[in-house]
CSV table of C-alpha atoms in Angstrom, one decimal:
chain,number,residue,atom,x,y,z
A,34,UNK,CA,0.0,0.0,0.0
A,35,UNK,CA,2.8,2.5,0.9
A,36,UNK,CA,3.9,1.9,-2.5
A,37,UNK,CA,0.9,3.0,-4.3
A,38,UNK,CA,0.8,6.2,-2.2
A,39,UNK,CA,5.1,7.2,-3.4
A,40,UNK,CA,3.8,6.3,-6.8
A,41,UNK,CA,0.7,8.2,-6.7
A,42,UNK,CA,2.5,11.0,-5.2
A,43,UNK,CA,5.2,11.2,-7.6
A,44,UNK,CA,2.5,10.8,-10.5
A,45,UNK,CA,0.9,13.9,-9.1
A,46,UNK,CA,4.2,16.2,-8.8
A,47,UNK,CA,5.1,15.4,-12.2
A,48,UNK,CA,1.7,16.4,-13.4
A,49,UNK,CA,2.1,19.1,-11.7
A,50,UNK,CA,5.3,19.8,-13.2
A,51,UNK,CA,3.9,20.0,-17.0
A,52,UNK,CA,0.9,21.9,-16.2
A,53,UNK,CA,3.6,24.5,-14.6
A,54,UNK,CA,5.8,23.9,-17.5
A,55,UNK,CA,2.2,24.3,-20.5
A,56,UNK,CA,1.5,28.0,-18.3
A,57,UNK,CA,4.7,29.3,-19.2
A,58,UNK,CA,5.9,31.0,-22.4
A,59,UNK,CA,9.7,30.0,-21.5
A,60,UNK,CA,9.8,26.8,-19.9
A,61,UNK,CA,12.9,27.2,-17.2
A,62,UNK,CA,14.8,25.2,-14.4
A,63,UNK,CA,12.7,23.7,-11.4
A,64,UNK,CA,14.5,22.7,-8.3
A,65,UNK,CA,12.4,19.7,-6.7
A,66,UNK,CA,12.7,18.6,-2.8
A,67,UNK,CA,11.3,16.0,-0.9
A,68,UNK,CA,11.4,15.2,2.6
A,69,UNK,CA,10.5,12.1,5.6
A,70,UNK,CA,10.5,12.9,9.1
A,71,UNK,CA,9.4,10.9,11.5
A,72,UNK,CA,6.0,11.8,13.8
A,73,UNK,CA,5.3,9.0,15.9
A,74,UNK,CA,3.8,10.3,19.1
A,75,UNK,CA,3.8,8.4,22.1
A,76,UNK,CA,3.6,4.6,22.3
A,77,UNK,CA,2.1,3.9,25.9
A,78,UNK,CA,-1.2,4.8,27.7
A,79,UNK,CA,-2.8,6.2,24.8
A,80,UNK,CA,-6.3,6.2,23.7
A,81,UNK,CA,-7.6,4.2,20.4
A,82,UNK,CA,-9.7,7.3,19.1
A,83,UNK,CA,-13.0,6.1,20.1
A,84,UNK,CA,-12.2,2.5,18.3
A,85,UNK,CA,-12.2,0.3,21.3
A,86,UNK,CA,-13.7,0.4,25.1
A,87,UNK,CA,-12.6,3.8,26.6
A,88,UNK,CA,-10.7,2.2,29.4
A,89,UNK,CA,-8.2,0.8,26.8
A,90,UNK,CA,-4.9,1.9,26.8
A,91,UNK,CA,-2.8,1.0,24.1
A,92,UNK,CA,1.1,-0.1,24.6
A,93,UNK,CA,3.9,-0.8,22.6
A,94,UNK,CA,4.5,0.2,18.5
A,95,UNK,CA,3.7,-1.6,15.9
A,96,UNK,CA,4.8,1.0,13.4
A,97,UNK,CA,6.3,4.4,13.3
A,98,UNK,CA,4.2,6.9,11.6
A,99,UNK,CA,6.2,9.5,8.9
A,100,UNK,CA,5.4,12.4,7.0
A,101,UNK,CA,6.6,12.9,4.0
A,102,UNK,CA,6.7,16.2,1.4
A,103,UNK,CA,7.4,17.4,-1.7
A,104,UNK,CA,8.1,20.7,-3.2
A,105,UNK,CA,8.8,21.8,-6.5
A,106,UNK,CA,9.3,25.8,-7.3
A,107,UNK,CA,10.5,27.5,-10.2
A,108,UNK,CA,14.1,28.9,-10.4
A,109,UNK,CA,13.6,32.4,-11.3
A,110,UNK,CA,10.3,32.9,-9.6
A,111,UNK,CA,9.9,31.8,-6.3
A,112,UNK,CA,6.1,32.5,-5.7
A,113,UNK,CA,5.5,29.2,-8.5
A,114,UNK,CA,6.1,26.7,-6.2
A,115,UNK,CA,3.9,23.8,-5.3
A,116,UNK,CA,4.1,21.9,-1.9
A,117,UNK,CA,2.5,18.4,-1.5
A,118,UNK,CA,2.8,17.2,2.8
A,119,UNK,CA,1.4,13.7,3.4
A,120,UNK,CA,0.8,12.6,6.9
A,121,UNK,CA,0.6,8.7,8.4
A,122,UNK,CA,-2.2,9.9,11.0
A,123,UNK,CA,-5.3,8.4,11.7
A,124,UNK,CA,-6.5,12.2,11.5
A,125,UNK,CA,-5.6,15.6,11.0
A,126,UNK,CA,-6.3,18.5,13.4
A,127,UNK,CA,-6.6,22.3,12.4
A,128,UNK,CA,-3.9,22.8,13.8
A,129,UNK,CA,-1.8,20.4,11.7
A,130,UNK,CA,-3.1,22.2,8.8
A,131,UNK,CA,-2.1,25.7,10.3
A,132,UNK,CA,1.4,24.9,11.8
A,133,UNK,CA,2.2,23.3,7.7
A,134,UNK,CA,0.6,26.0,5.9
């Protein structure tokens, strides 16, 4: 599964590439990042999220969580730039969304 998600991704950022690339009248450089850090929170006493019985607890890890991004910008004009952030989470907060954007 994990591969169809880098593949999907990548698909995406390319496409995004030649739309970028089909806007412009001179089709220059791109510099293209990605990124994996590692966002596994804590791995005893936590709650399942409303997926189990409430006094629960969960202990131990299974597997560590990662977010992963992308970027690709434009060489000589650094407001074209496209940022694609992926997130292993069960669910996403606001503030996630703020503290990214």
């Amino acid at each position: 599964m994990t591969i169809r998600l880098h593949l999907s991704a990548i698909v995406l950022i390319l496409s995004l590439i030649s739309l970028i690339k089909a806007k412009q009248n001179d089709p220059g450089q791109f510099l293209v990042g990605a990124g994996i850090y590692d966002i596994t929170g804590q791995v005893a006493e936590i709650g399942f999220m409303g997926y189990a019985v409430p006094k629960q607890r969960g202990h131990g890890l299974l597997q560590r969580m990662r977010s992963r991004a992308f970027i690709i910008g434009d060489v000589n004009k650094e407001e074209n730039r496209v940022v694609y952030v992926s997130a292993d989470n069960g669910m996403a907060f606001q503030i996630i969304k703020t503290e990214v954007v």
